[in-house]
Short mmCIF file of C-alpha atoms in Angstrom, two decimals:
data_model
loop_
_atom_site.label_atom_id
_atom_site.label_comp_id
_atom_site.label_asym_id
_atom_site.label_seq_id
_atom_site.Cartn_x
_atom_site.Cartn_y
_atom_site.Cartn_z
CA MET W 32 151.79 166.14 47.88
CA GLU W 33 148.09 166.10 47.26
CA LEU W 34 148.11 167.33 43.40
CA GLY W 35 151.18 164.62 43.31
CA PHE W 36 149.24 162.08 44.11
CA LYS W 37 146.15 162.58 42.33
CA ASN W 38 148.38 162.60 38.96
CA GLY W 39 149.60 159.17 39.89
CA ASN W 40 146.32 158.10 40.29
CA ARG W 41 145.47 158.85 36.68
CA GLN W 42 148.62 156.88 35.35
CA GLU W 43 147.65 153.88 37.86
CA ALA W 44 144.17 154.15 36.85
CA GLU W 45 145.30 154.42 33.23
CA ALA W 46 147.88 151.29 33.56
CA ASP W 47 144.69 149.32 35.18
CA GLU W 48 142.30 150.13 32.07
CA ALA W 49 145.27 148.75 30.03
CA ALA W 50 145.47 145.08 32.09
CA ASP W 51 141.48 145.25 32.02
CA GLN W 52 141.99 145.51 28.21
CA SER W 53 144.26 142.90 27.83
CA LEU W 54 142.53 140.39 30.53
CA GLU W 55 139.66 140.17 27.14
CA ARG W 56 141.93 139.06 24.99
CA VAL W 57 143.60 136.61 26.73
CA TRP W 58 142.65 132.80 27.85
CA PHE W 59 143.56 131.39 30.79
CA ARG W 60 144.44 127.84 30.30
CA LEU W 61 144.24 124.73 32.45
CA LEU W 62 146.75 122.51 32.49
CA ASP W 63 146.69 120.24 35.32
CA SER W 64 144.79 119.71 38.45
CA ARG W 65 146.64 118.24 40.92
CA ARG W 66 145.43 117.57 45.17
CA GLU W 67 147.14 115.78 47.74
CA PRO W 68 147.46 115.04 51.23
CA VAL W 69 150.40 116.94 53.36
CA ALA W 70 150.79 115.91 56.98
CA ARG W 71 154.51 116.67 58.08
CA VAL W 72 155.61 120.42 58.89
CA TYR W 73 157.66 120.81 55.52
CA ARG W 74 157.27 120.09 52.24
CA LEU W 75 159.36 120.58 48.78
CA LEU W 76 156.69 121.37 46.24
CA TYR W 77 159.14 122.11 43.55
CA ASP W 78 162.54 122.22 43.21
CA ILE W 79 162.18 124.18 39.75
CA ALA W 80 158.69 124.88 38.77
CA PRO W 81 158.08 123.40 35.39
CA ALA W 82 154.85 125.84 34.58
CA LEU W 83 153.05 128.55 35.75
CA ALA W 84 150.51 127.31 38.72
CA LEU W 85 148.22 128.25 41.56
CA VAL W 86 149.18 126.67 44.99
CA ALA W 87 146.44 126.43 47.65
CA VAL W 88 146.51 124.88 50.76
CA ASP W 89 143.46 123.94 52.65
CA GLY W 90 144.02 123.90 56.39
CA GLY W 91 147.20 124.68 58.46
CA SER W 92 148.74 128.05 59.06
CA GLY W 93 152.42 128.33 57.94
CA HIS W 94 154.05 129.71 55.15
CA CYS W 95 154.74 129.54 51.42
CA ILE W 96 158.69 130.12 50.63
CA ILE W 97 159.06 131.02 47.07
CA ASP W 98 162.94 131.39 45.99
CA GLY W 99 163.70 131.94 49.51
CA LEU W 100 160.97 134.63 50.24
CA PRO W 101 158.21 133.29 52.57
CA GLN W 102 154.32 134.27 52.41
CA LEU W 103 152.05 133.79 54.79
CA LEU W 104 149.54 130.95 54.31
CA GLU W 105 145.93 132.45 54.42
CA ASP W 106 142.42 130.64 54.21
CA GLY W 107 140.74 131.31 50.89
CA ALA W 108 144.41 131.88 49.42
CA ALA W 109 146.23 131.14 46.21
CA TYR W 110 149.78 131.78 45.69
CA LEU W 111 151.30 132.33 42.17
CA VAL W 112 153.87 129.90 41.14
CA MET W 113 156.41 130.89 37.71
CA PRO W 114 158.20 128.66 36.08
CA GLY W 115 161.73 127.82 37.39
CA GLN W 116 161.08 128.61 40.98
CA ARG W 117 161.81 127.01 44.30
CA VAL W 118 158.79 126.25 45.82
CA GLU W 119 158.50 125.14 49.68
CA LEU W 120 155.53 124.89 52.27
CA HIS W 121 156.71 125.24 55.99
CA PHE W 122 153.32 124.50 58.38
CA ASP W 123 153.64 125.91 61.92
CA THR W 124 152.45 121.95 63.18
CA GLU W 125 151.71 118.40 61.64
CA GLY W 126 148.49 117.98 60.88
CA ASN W 127 145.84 116.76 58.22
CA ARG W 128 145.69 119.34 55.18
CA GLN W 129 145.18 119.28 51.30
CA LEU W 130 147.70 120.89 48.72
CA TYR W 131 145.95 122.05 45.34
CA GLU W 132 148.03 122.57 42.25
CA LEU W 133 146.49 124.08 39.40
CA ARG W 134 149.32 124.52 36.16
CA PHE W 135 147.92 126.61 33.53
CA ASP W 136 149.37 128.86 30.74
CA LEU W 137 148.28 131.53 28.36
CA ILE W 138 146.94 132.12 24.99
CA GLY W 139 146.69 135.45 23.20
CA PRO W 140 149.05 137.89 21.79
CA GLU W 141 152.31 138.55 23.80
CA ALA W 142 151.42 142.07 24.89
CA ASP W 143 148.23 141.22 26.38
CA CYS W 144 149.86 137.88 28.16
CA GLU W 145 152.51 139.04 29.77
CA ARG W 146 150.32 142.48 31.09
CA SER W 147 147.27 140.15 32.33
CA LEU W 148 150.42 137.92 34.10
CA GLU W 149 151.92 140.82 35.74
CA ALA W 150 148.81 141.81 36.99
CA LEU W 151 148.97 138.69 38.69
CA ARG W 152 152.44 138.62 39.46
CA GLU W 153 152.19 141.77 41.50
CA ARG W 154 149.59 140.35 43.84
CA GLY W 155 151.74 137.53 44.05
CA ARG W 156 149.18 136.28 46.75
CA LEU W 157 145.75 136.21 45.50
CA ILE W 158 142.87 136.19 47.75
CA SER W 159 139.08 136.00 46.64
CA SER W 160 136.12 137.82 47.22
CA GLY W 161 134.46 135.45 49.83
CA ASP W 162 135.61 132.85 52.64
CA GLY W 163 135.82 129.58 51.50
CA ILE W 164 135.47 130.39 47.56
CA ALA W 165 138.70 129.66 46.34
CA LEU W 166 138.90 126.07 48.07
CA SER W 167 135.48 125.44 46.69
CA PHE W 168 136.28 126.00 43.18
CA CYS W 169 140.29 124.17 43.58
CA GLU W 170 137.69 121.56 44.82
CA ARG W 171 135.22 121.48 42.07
CA ILE W 172 138.18 121.91 39.84
CA GLU W 173 139.88 118.62 40.97
CA ARG W 174 137.07 116.56 41.26
CA HIS W 175 135.73 116.78 37.88
CA TRP W 176 139.45 116.84 36.35
CA HIS W 177 139.98 113.05 36.77
CA THR W 178 136.71 111.39 36.37
CA GLY W 179 137.99 110.20 33.10
CA ARG W 180 135.19 111.34 30.75
CA THR W 181 136.19 114.59 28.59
CA ALA W 182 133.43 116.18 29.32
CA ASP W 183 133.61 116.94 32.78
CA ARG W 184 136.68 118.58 31.85
CA PHE W 185 134.56 121.51 30.99
CA VAL W 186 133.53 121.73 34.21
CA SER W 187 137.15 122.09 35.40
CA HIS W 188 137.87 124.85 33.21
CA ALA W 189 135.04 126.67 33.77
CA ALA W 190 135.44 126.58 37.72
CA PHE W 191 139.25 127.72 37.14
CA GLN W 192 137.56 130.78 34.91
CA GLU W 193 135.49 131.51 38.12
CA LEU W 194 138.50 131.41 40.05
CA LEU W 195 140.43 133.95 38.54
CA HIS W 196 137.17 135.93 38.49
CA SER W 197 137.08 135.89 42.23
CA PHE W 198 140.39 136.71 42.27
CA PHE W 199 139.96 139.74 39.96
CA ARG W 200 136.90 140.95 41.00
CA GLN W 201 137.66 143.14 44.38
CA HIS W 202 134.22 143.57 45.55
CA ASP W 203 135.36 144.93 48.60
CA ARG W 204 136.19 148.62 48.26
CA ASN W 205 138.07 149.16 51.53
CA GLU W 206 140.71 146.60 50.31
CA ASP W 207 140.56 148.44 46.52
CA ALA W 208 141.62 152.01 48.12
CA LEU W 209 144.54 150.66 50.48
CA GLU W 210 145.96 149.29 47.23
CA LYS W 211 145.66 152.14 45.41
CA VAL W 212 147.19 154.65 48.22
CA ARG W 213 150.10 151.68 48.77
CA ALA W 214 150.97 151.62 45.25
CA CYS W 215 150.93 155.81 45.62
CA MET W 216 153.16 155.34 48.04
CA LEU W 217 155.69 153.14 46.44
CA THR W 218 156.09 156.01 43.77
CA ARG W 219 155.58 158.67 45.80
CA TYR W 220 157.47 158.54 49.11
CA ARG W 221 159.68 161.26 48.57
CA GLU W 222 157.13 164.04 48.94
CA ASP W 223 155.98 165.22 52.46
CA VAL W 224 153.20 162.37 53.32
CA THR W 225 150.91 162.82 56.13
CA ILE W 226 148.66 160.00 57.79
CA GLU W 227 145.89 162.77 57.06
CA SER W 228 146.50 162.96 53.21
CA LEU W 229 146.80 159.39 53.10
CA ALA W 230 143.43 158.82 54.57
CA GLU W 231 141.45 161.33 52.24
CA LEU W 232 142.94 159.63 49.42
CA ALA W 233 141.51 156.11 50.47
CA GLY W 234 138.41 158.37 51.37
CA MET W 235 138.58 157.25 55.02
CA SER W 236 138.64 158.75 58.42
CA ARG W 237 142.16 159.22 59.82
CA TYR W 238 141.37 156.48 62.75
CA HIS W 239 139.77 153.72 59.92
CA PHE W 240 142.52 153.95 57.56
CA MET W 241 145.25 153.51 60.01
CA ARG W 242 143.49 150.69 61.71
CA LEU W 243 142.90 149.17 58.08
CA PHE W 244 146.16 149.65 56.70
CA LYS W 245 147.89 147.77 59.50
CA MET W 246 145.43 144.89 59.46
CA ARG W 247 146.03 144.35 55.59
CA PHE W 248 149.78 145.14 55.27
CA GLY W 249 150.81 144.15 58.89
CA GLN W 250 152.59 147.36 59.45
CA SER W 251 151.39 151.12 60.08
CA ALA W 252 151.55 153.11 56.74
CA MET W 253 154.32 155.53 58.04
CA ASP W 254 156.26 152.42 59.24
CA PHE W 255 155.83 151.20 55.42
CA LEU W 256 156.95 154.79 54.05
CA THR W 257 160.11 155.04 56.43
CA GLU W 258 160.95 151.30 54.77
CA LEU W 259 160.52 153.00 51.32
CA ARG W 260 162.34 155.51 52.06
CA THR W 261 164.98 153.59 53.89
CA ASN W 262 165.54 151.09 51.23
CA GLU W 263 166.01 153.58 48.57
CA ALA W 264 168.44 155.31 50.77
CA LYS W 265 170.57 152.36 50.84
CA ARG W 266 170.56 151.61 47.24
CA LEU W 267 172.33 155.62 46.80
CA LEU W 268 174.65 154.87 49.43
CA GLU W 269 175.47 151.91 47.32
CA GLU W 270 175.60 153.73 44.56
CA GLY W 271 178.35 156.06 46.44
CA LEU W 272 176.20 158.94 47.20
CA ALA W 273 176.87 160.74 50.18
CA PRO W 274 174.51 160.64 53.53
CA GLY W 275 173.40 164.51 52.90
CA ASP W 276 172.70 163.79 49.54
CA VAL W 277 170.94 160.39 49.96
CA ALA W 278 168.67 162.17 52.86
CA GLU W 279 167.73 164.86 50.49
CA ALA W 280 166.86 162.47 47.50
CA VAL W 281 164.72 160.45 50.07
CA GLY W 282 162.12 163.08 51.14
CA TYR W 283 164.07 164.08 54.50
CA LYS W 284 165.12 167.80 54.68
CA ASP W 285 167.49 167.09 57.92
CA PRO W 286 170.57 164.81 57.26
CA LEU W 287 170.94 164.67 60.45
CA TYR W 288 167.18 163.05 61.74
CA PHE W 289 167.78 161.18 58.73
CA SER W 290 170.87 159.85 60.18
CA SER W 291 169.12 158.99 63.43
CA GLN W 292 165.96 157.55 61.35
CA PHE W 293 168.24 155.39 59.78
CA LYS W 294 170.58 154.18 62.49
CA LYS W 295 167.13 153.14 64.16
CA GLN W 296 165.82 151.13 61.46
CA VAL W 297 169.00 149.38 60.52
CA GLY W 298 170.87 149.49 63.45
CA ILE W 299 174.33 151.25 62.02
CA PRO W 300 174.47 155.22 60.49
CA PRO W 301 174.61 155.69 57.29
CA ARG W 302 178.12 155.71 56.34
CA THR W 303 179.04 152.58 57.94
CA TYR W 304 176.50 150.57 55.54
CA TYR W 305 177.87 152.13 53.05
CA LEU W 306 181.69 150.65 54.21
CA ASN W 307 180.68 147.46 55.46
CA ARG W 308 178.78 146.78 52.25
CA GLN W 309 182.08 147.04 50.31
CA CYS W 310 182.58 143.16 52.04
CA LYS W 311 180.06 140.36 50.24
CA ALA W 312 178.90 138.03 52.82
CA ALA W 313 176.99 134.88 52.60
CA ALA W 314 175.43 133.96 55.62
CA TYR W 315 174.69 130.17 54.89
CA SER W 316 172.57 129.26 57.72
CA TRP W 317 169.79 131.42 59.89
CA PRO W 318 172.21 131.84 63.15
CA ASN W 319 175.20 132.99 60.90
CA ILE W 320 172.64 136.29 60.76
CA GLY W 321 173.13 137.36 63.87
CA HIS W 322 176.65 136.95 64.32
CA LEU W 323 177.18 139.34 61.32
CA LEU W 324 174.52 141.89 62.24
CA THR W 325 176.52 142.17 66.02
CA LEU W 326 179.40 142.94 63.45
CA ARG W 327 177.66 145.55 62.03
CA MET W 328 177.76 143.73 58.55
CA ILE W 329 174.41 142.97 57.07
CA PRO W 330 174.84 139.41 54.91
CA PHE W 331 174.44 139.92 51.01
CA ALA W 332 172.99 136.11 50.91
CA ALA W 333 170.63 134.86 53.32
CA PRO W 334 168.16 132.66 54.14
CA ILE W 335 164.98 134.84 55.15
CA ASP W 336 162.35 132.44 55.30
CA GLN W 337 162.53 132.25 59.04
CA ASN W 338 159.00 130.95 60.21
CA TRP W 339 159.11 131.72 63.57
CA THR W 340 159.74 136.08 63.18
CA ASP W 341 159.75 138.49 60.33
CA ASP W 342 162.07 139.96 61.78
CA TYR W 343 164.93 139.52 59.09
CA ARG W 344 162.84 139.74 56.72
CA ARG W 345 161.23 143.02 57.43
CA LYS W 346 164.33 144.86 58.16
CA TYR W 347 166.84 143.16 55.81
CA ARG W 348 164.81 141.64 52.78
CA PHE W 349 166.52 144.65 50.42
CA ASP W 350 170.06 143.99 51.80
CA VAL W 351 170.00 140.25 51.20
CA LYS W 352 170.61 140.75 47.50
CA VAL W 353 170.67 136.84 46.99
CA PRO W 354 167.76 134.64 49.02
CA LEU W 355 169.28 131.20 50.26
CA SER W 356 167.56 128.02 50.96
CA HIS W 357 167.98 124.51 52.69
CA ASP W 358 168.79 122.74 49.80
CA TYR W 359 172.37 122.28 48.66
CA ASP W 360 172.45 122.57 45.10
CA PHE W 361 170.19 125.35 45.02
CA ASN W 362 172.64 127.40 47.71
CA ARG W 363 175.70 126.02 46.12
CA LEU W 364 174.14 127.55 42.13
CA ALA W 365 173.10 130.74 44.31
CA LEU W 366 176.29 131.25 45.38
CA GLU W 367 178.67 130.40 42.44
CA ARG W 368 176.59 133.19 40.49
CA ALA W 369 176.81 135.72 43.13
CA ARG W 370 180.26 135.24 44.22
CA PRO W 371 180.37 136.40 47.43
CA ASP W 372 184.13 137.36 49.47
CA ARG W 373 183.31 135.42 52.28
CA ILE W 374 180.70 132.63 53.34
CA VAL W 375 180.27 131.76 56.87
CA ALA W 376 178.28 128.52 57.89
CA LEU W 377 177.48 126.23 60.42
CA ASP W 378 180.34 122.96 60.46
CA GLU W 379 177.84 120.44 61.89
CA LEU W 380 174.85 120.94 59.20
CA ILE W 381 177.15 120.54 56.14
CA PRO W 382 178.89 117.46 54.66
CA GLU W 383 182.32 117.79 53.82
CA GLN W 384 181.94 117.25 50.15
CA GLU W 385 179.44 120.41 50.07
CA LYS W 386 182.32 122.29 52.12
CA GLU W 387 184.73 121.59 49.48
CA LYS W 388 182.44 123.11 46.91
CA LEU W 389 181.43 126.00 49.08
CA ARG W 390 185.40 127.06 49.37
CA ALA W 391 185.77 126.25 45.70
CA ILE W 392 183.70 129.67 45.90
CA ALA W 393 185.15 131.74 48.40
CA PRO W 394 187.17 131.45 51.38
CA ALA W 395 184.38 129.88 53.56
CA LEU W 396 184.14 129.55 57.62
CA PHE W 397 182.44 126.97 59.58
CA LEU W 398 181.63 127.57 62.92
CA ARG W 399 181.56 124.48 65.55
CA TRP W 400 177.79 125.12 66.60
CA HIS W 401 177.77 122.55 69.75
CA ALA W 402 181.06 122.36 70.67
CA ASP W 403 181.62 126.09 70.93
CA ASP W 404 179.80 128.95 72.78
CA TRP W 405 178.33 131.88 71.49
CA ARG W 406 181.11 134.14 72.10
CA THR W 407 183.62 131.71 70.52
CA HIS W 408 181.37 131.91 67.55
CA LEU W 409 181.55 136.02 67.51
CA ARG W 410 185.10 135.89 67.95
CA SER W 411 185.58 133.43 65.34
CA THR W 412 183.71 135.39 63.03
CA ALA W 413 184.94 138.58 63.80
CA ALA W 414 188.74 137.06 63.03
CA PHE W 415 187.40 135.72 59.78
CA LEU W 416 186.23 138.88 58.42
CA ASP W 417 188.79 141.10 59.59
CA ARG W 418 186.54 142.38 62.43
CA GLU W 419 188.43 141.52 65.57
CA GLN W 420 188.41 145.23 67.28
CA GLU W 421 184.54 145.47 66.47
CA GLY W 422 183.76 142.07 67.89
CA GLU W 423 185.94 143.03 71.01
CA ARG W 424 184.15 146.30 71.35
CA TRP W 425 180.77 145.04 71.20
CA LEU W 426 181.74 141.83 73.85
CA ALA W 427 183.28 144.60 76.28
CA ARG W 428 179.96 146.71 75.86
CA TYR W 429 177.66 143.77 76.88
CA GLU W 430 179.51 142.85 79.82
CA GLU W 431 178.78 146.49 81.07
CA GLN W 432 175.29 146.01 80.06
CA ALA W 433 175.06 142.07 81.61
CA GLU W 434 176.86 143.92 84.72
CA ALA W 435 173.99 146.62 84.90
CA VAL W 436 171.23 144.24 84.70
CA ARG W 437 172.84 141.97 86.87
CA ARG W 438 172.52 144.59 89.83
CA ARG W 439 168.50 145.31 88.88
CA VAL W 440 167.61 141.43 89.05
CA PRO W 441 164.50 140.81 91.78
CA ASP W 442 165.17 139.23 94.59
CA ALA W 443 162.39 136.74 93.75
CA PHE W 444 164.44 135.60 91.08
CA ARG W 445 167.35 135.51 93.13
CA GLN W 446 166.24 133.44 95.57
CA GLY W 447 164.89 129.91 93.99
CA LYS W 448 165.79 127.80 91.13
CA LEU W 449 164.74 129.27 87.31
CA LEU W 450 162.64 127.60 84.80
CA LEU W 451 161.94 129.40 81.24
CA LEU W 452 158.56 128.57 78.94
CA THR W 453 157.86 129.23 75.98
CA ILE W 454 154.35 128.42 74.43
CA SER W 455 153.68 129.06 70.68
CA PRO W 456 151.97 127.19 67.95
CA ALA W 457 154.78 124.26 68.14
CA GLY W 458 153.55 123.41 71.94
CA VAL W 459 154.55 124.08 75.74
CA ARG W 460 158.74 124.05 75.72
CA VAL W 461 161.19 123.97 78.44
CA TRP W 462 164.40 126.51 77.69
CA GLY W 463 167.56 124.37 78.26
CA ARG W 464 170.74 125.36 79.82
CA ARG W 465 172.17 126.68 76.16
CA ALA W 466 169.24 128.35 75.32
CA GLY W 467 168.71 130.54 78.52
CA THR W 468 172.71 131.24 78.92
CA VAL W 469 171.77 135.02 79.40
CA LEU W 470 170.07 134.25 82.28
CA TYR W 471 172.17 131.48 83.70
CA ASP W 472 175.49 132.37 82.70
CA ASP W 473 175.53 135.97 82.31
CA LEU W 474 173.06 136.81 84.92
CA GLY W 475 174.04 134.34 87.37
CA LEU W 476 170.72 132.80 88.00
CA GLU W 477 170.39 129.17 89.06
CA CYS W 478 168.32 126.66 86.83
CA ALA W 479 165.65 124.64 87.90
CA PRO W 480 166.72 120.56 88.20
CA GLY W 481 166.69 118.93 85.25
CA VAL W 482 167.57 122.05 83.27
CA GLU W 483 170.88 121.02 83.16
CA SER W 484 170.70 118.18 80.86
CA ILE W 485 168.51 120.13 78.19
CA GLU W 486 170.55 121.66 75.80
CA PHE W 487 168.44 123.82 74.18
CA MET W 488 164.42 122.81 74.33
CA ARG W 489 162.48 120.13 75.34
CA GLU W 490 159.19 119.83 74.25
CA LEU W 491 156.18 118.73 76.82
CA ALA W 492 154.08 115.98 76.04
CA ALA W 493 150.61 117.07 74.91
CA GLY W 494 148.25 116.41 77.58
CA ASP W 495 151.07 115.59 80.48
CA HIS W 496 152.48 119.44 80.48
CA LEU W 497 151.70 119.78 84.41
CA ALA W 498 153.18 116.40 85.27
CA MET W 499 156.36 117.39 83.71
CA LEU W 500 156.60 120.42 84.93
CA LYS W 501 156.34 119.54 88.15
CA SER W 502 159.19 117.27 88.07
CA PHE W 503 161.44 121.05 87.19
CA ARG W 504 160.69 121.93 91.41
CA ALA W 505 160.86 125.68 90.15
CA ASP W 506 160.54 128.29 92.55
CA THR W 507 160.39 130.78 90.07
CA ILE W 508 158.70 130.22 86.09
CA LEU W 509 159.47 133.07 83.34
CA ILE W 510 157.12 132.36 80.49
CA SER W 511 156.71 133.54 77.13
CA VAL W 512 153.80 133.62 75.50
CA ALA W 513 152.97 134.06 71.49
CA LYS W 514 150.31 135.94 70.83
CA ASP W 515 148.61 134.02 68.46
CA ARG W 516 145.29 132.53 69.42
CA GLN W 517 146.10 129.05 69.59
CA SER W 518 148.82 130.11 72.15
CA GLN W 519 146.66 132.20 74.20
CA GLN W 520 143.97 129.96 74.46
CA GLU W 521 146.63 126.83 75.53
CA TRP W 522 148.18 129.73 78.35
CA GLU W 523 144.28 130.17 79.59
CA ARG W 524 143.76 126.72 80.04
CA LEU W 525 147.32 125.81 81.92
CA GLN W 526 146.06 128.36 84.27
CA ARG W 527 142.42 127.11 85.14
CA THR W 528 144.21 123.83 85.93
CA SER W 529 144.37 122.54 89.61
CA ALA W 530 147.81 121.37 88.59
CA TRP W 531 149.10 124.38 87.76
CA ALA W 532 148.00 126.59 90.58
CA GLY W 533 149.79 123.41 92.84
CA LEU W 534 153.01 124.60 91.34
CA ASN W 535 155.07 126.02 93.76
CA ALA W 536 156.23 128.96 91.92
CA VAL W 537 152.94 129.52 90.91
CA ARG W 538 152.22 129.27 95.02
CA ASN W 539 154.69 131.90 95.41
CA ARG W 540 153.68 134.14 93.08
CA ASN W 541 156.75 133.81 91.26
CA VAL W 542 155.43 133.34 87.51
CA HIS W 543 156.34 136.35 85.45
CA LEU W 544 155.35 136.98 81.55
CA ALA W 545 158.25 137.80 79.44
CA SER W 546 158.05 139.29 76.11
CA SER W 547 156.16 138.05 73.90
CA GLN W 548 158.66 138.92 70.93
CA THR W 549 158.08 136.00 67.85
CA TRP W 550 162.01 135.13 67.82
CA LEU W 551 162.46 133.96 71.48
CA ARG W 552 160.20 131.09 70.29
CA GLU W 553 163.54 129.37 68.49
CA PRO W 554 166.59 129.72 71.06
CA TYR W 555 168.20 126.94 68.47
CA LEU W 556 168.34 129.15 65.76
CA GLU W 557 169.06 132.39 67.76
CA TYR W 558 171.79 131.57 69.67
CA THR W 559 174.07 134.61 68.45
CA ALA W 560 175.36 137.66 70.13
CA ASN W 561 172.92 139.35 68.35
CA ARG W 562 169.60 137.97 69.93
CA HIS W 563 171.40 138.01 73.20
CA GLU W 564 171.94 141.40 73.89
CA GLN W 565 168.47 141.71 72.80
CA LEU W 566 167.41 139.12 75.57
CA LEU W 567 169.31 141.48 77.82
CA GLN W 568 167.40 144.12 77.02
CA GLU W 569 164.11 143.13 77.56
CA LEU W 570 164.79 141.19 81.09
CA ASP W 571 166.07 144.74 82.13
CA ARG W 572 162.92 146.03 81.30
CA LEU W 573 161.00 143.38 82.90
CA PHE W 574 163.04 143.54 86.23
CA CYS W 575 163.25 147.68 86.29
CA ALA W 576 158.76 146.99 85.96
CA LEU W 577 158.46 144.29 89.17
#
């Protein structure tokens, strides 16, 4: 392992040297600079990007979604856009923010241009070497580009080169070391990798490396290694290799341990994965993904740009060969090229004319989202995909789980009326009757007055949260608070108010914190069998701890 990593490091050093030499022979020429305010939550920036561009946003958290694949928006970051890509911006909240768009091209020998562009493409998201530097350059470029004086454009061109310099410079040695380790893992994941060997390669202590790797990439080094191995295993299974051969090929010595790890990561055993991949099913809308997963099918085409959770993206981005968006034309063209075997969609969200076009591509099922409940959705999907037995077996297991959890419901939840709350960047929201179906229907708990009139969610007006909460007259409150700083501060502020202290549930000490799982933020979009089972399991853990 150690020798292999050193060899890999030499190869990467040679590639880096070649890229550096190419940069000396290439000119990044600024073509245009644009700035505009963006206040709304959603913005389609490009349906089809006309040129190379760098995009940056000043203010507001959210995601930059490129061809259906989201990247977290960060201060001081710019996002590379390639010609022909679809680019969407989705922010957590409305607000005042500035969008910068810098279009450019490359001039120089073709091979050097491609190598330099690849150096940017590998990053995708470009981080400047200092706080606020990227946005200050964007502002200077924009200010001098539009003065009407030709000489001022020299300033814009110079600032653009400085901006690129800040991206390529990489002053942070820890950042450079972590990128090197990650790049090495991409090619050496079959070997006997340990945290100690990775930390040694990075030149850090074990603890320091583990902490910094997770901060930089959003997952632990060993989780990243497992993801690499799992994705390679999926590829080999799709090619028809036996699970035992796949285990050895991806670095597992014990086939049984490989099988258990694969099922833990993917949710189904390797052989089931192979069999179910023979049917290329398209999940047209977000909730359709949950229906397919319950039937142990991973969609071939689906939108994986969920802005409230990265669960689907993290687990299934390899399997979703065709990312879908929220544009009829984009999706139809993508599906026409992909030729799925079946399409599952939501009836109310698609016009009749568009439904006919989808039916011309493949047999299509359109679920009645508001008229039918989630069990009907599951059974209809199962019948459409010839998975009726799988669906009924799952429902039987779910009913057994629900019955077991019902027996463990604490008295505090049985005696009185329940209110479900979520605090997230979107605000303070009350769960409606349909959103809370697991508690109100499957566990038989009584909802607070007024909840029956809410289908999924009701946002409580800012500044009037507590008066509205009091109107529900809840005896018990179950609340989920997102982990971000804004949500945590709102929760702390709420608890310090006298009005909160005066609520029945608070006076009776019947306020309980639920899981902070990100998918709890959007029950409307997670109204599926898959998420209801996960919620049931979360509730069981909560009840057992009380």
